[in-house]
XYZ file of C-alpha atoms in Angstrom:
126
model
C 22.038 3.919 -70.580
C 24.657 3.438 -67.903
C 28.226 2.962 -69.076
C 31.050 1.745 -66.874
C 34.789 1.855 -67.547
C 37.242 0.115 -65.244
C 40.948 0.677 -64.821
C 43.696 -0.115 -62.336
C 44.161 -3.849 -62.610
C 47.567 -5.467 -62.708
C 49.908 -7.991 -61.156
C 51.131 -7.885 -57.569
C 52.689 -10.210 -55.053
C 50.751 -11.592 -52.113
C 50.332 -8.972 -49.433
C 50.369 -6.137 -51.942
C 47.734 -3.571 -52.828
C 45.887 -2.316 -55.893
C 43.217 0.290 -56.457
C 40.586 -0.208 -59.115
C 38.624 2.685 -60.575
C 35.277 2.718 -62.344
C 34.039 5.787 -64.177
C 30.251 5.850 -64.396
C 28.481 7.748 -67.178
C 25.061 7.979 -68.778
C 23.059 7.665 -65.559
C 20.621 10.463 -64.817
C 18.755 8.954 -61.867
C 19.370 9.499 -58.192
C 19.238 6.018 -56.707
C 21.632 3.377 -57.888
C 24.205 0.944 -56.670
C 27.658 0.541 -58.136
C 29.781 -2.410 -57.206
C 32.448 -4.896 -58.109
C 32.048 -8.491 -59.140
C 34.906 -10.869 -59.848
C 35.285 -14.056 -61.797
C 38.208 -16.428 -61.410
C 39.019 -18.964 -64.140
C 36.595 -21.863 -64.016
C 34.431 -20.258 -61.358
C 31.170 -18.347 -61.329
C 31.034 -14.603 -60.845
C 30.856 -13.555 -57.216
C 30.005 -10.274 -55.587
C 32.811 -8.358 -53.923
C 31.488 -5.018 -52.677
C 28.906 -2.380 -53.529
C 28.036 1.188 -52.651
C 24.785 3.113 -52.882
C 24.934 6.411 -54.724
C 22.132 7.899 -52.616
C 23.535 7.375 -49.146
C 26.973 5.977 -49.743
C 26.140 2.848 -47.762
C 28.704 0.146 -48.403
C 28.338 -3.618 -48.479
C 31.008 -6.300 -48.523
C 31.138 -10.018 -48.926
C 32.907 -11.981 -46.198
C 35.837 -12.960 -48.421
C 37.052 -9.341 -48.640
C 35.850 -7.746 -45.403
C 38.637 -5.916 -43.630
C 40.885 -5.965 -46.724
C 38.929 -4.164 -49.447
C 37.311 -0.744 -49.277
C 34.787 0.637 -51.758
C 34.300 4.382 -52.061
C 32.859 6.953 -54.403
C 33.892 10.401 -55.586
C 30.608 11.912 -56.774
C 32.304 14.912 -58.360
C 34.261 12.562 -60.605
C 31.477 9.981 -61.050
C 34.058 7.408 -60.051
C 33.861 4.409 -57.771
C 37.034 2.973 -56.304
C 37.951 -0.399 -54.876
C 41.020 -0.256 -52.665
C 42.381 -3.768 -52.274
C 44.906 -4.441 -49.532
C 46.533 -7.643 -48.269
C 45.877 -9.294 -51.618
C 46.108 -13.059 -51.766
C 46.447 -15.473 -54.713
C 42.784 -16.419 -54.288
C 41.895 -12.827 -55.162
C 43.168 -13.427 -58.696
C 40.269 -12.817 -61.069
C 38.764 -10.560 -63.677
C 37.118 -7.715 -61.799
C 34.018 -6.135 -63.273
C 32.402 -2.876 -62.324
C 28.617 -3.171 -62.353
C 25.591 -1.014 -61.657
C 22.040 -1.551 -60.490
C 19.476 1.107 -61.329
C 16.342 -0.827 -60.354
C 14.754 -0.992 -56.912
C 17.213 -0.683 -54.025
C 18.452 -3.748 -52.152
C 19.854 -3.086 -48.709
C 22.318 -5.941 -48.703
C 25.507 -7.040 -50.537
C 24.702 -7.383 -54.230
C 25.201 -10.636 -56.070
C 26.081 -10.838 -59.739
C 22.435 -11.291 -60.802
C 21.395 -8.116 -58.976
C 23.178 -5.851 -61.459
C 21.863 -4.647 -64.814
C 24.878 -2.903 -66.376
C 28.469 -4.059 -66.700
C 31.914 -2.805 -67.597
C 34.434 -4.733 -69.669
C 36.508 -5.889 -66.724
C 40.084 -5.486 -65.544
C 42.428 -8.337 -64.640
C 43.955 -8.676 -61.183
C 46.669 -11.275 -60.704
C 48.233 -12.022 -57.313
C 51.281 -14.240 -57.145
C 52.494 -16.109 -54.076
């Protein structure tokens, strides 16, 4: 069973940066996606970015393209989300998630994932 543990959230001012980390454990397969999903108060969860573990292809949603970068250190079983030029609208709980079912060669939505971390809060003030 896949387990995901996030860290790195916090509070920053607009224009600042944060890096989120997600340690992945318990997965023994060779083809999975790991990504980030966020949920702002009163809003539905929305996909942010994802990366394939078998080719390191990356996918981003339009709202974060050019500002966020997802990467993976396979030796550490850790996925990172580097967030630059943060804006107040980026304020949300950020969840690390994994998909171990059939591959999808597109940005992953919330419903595409089948394992979740507990989340880490990101707050951006203006």
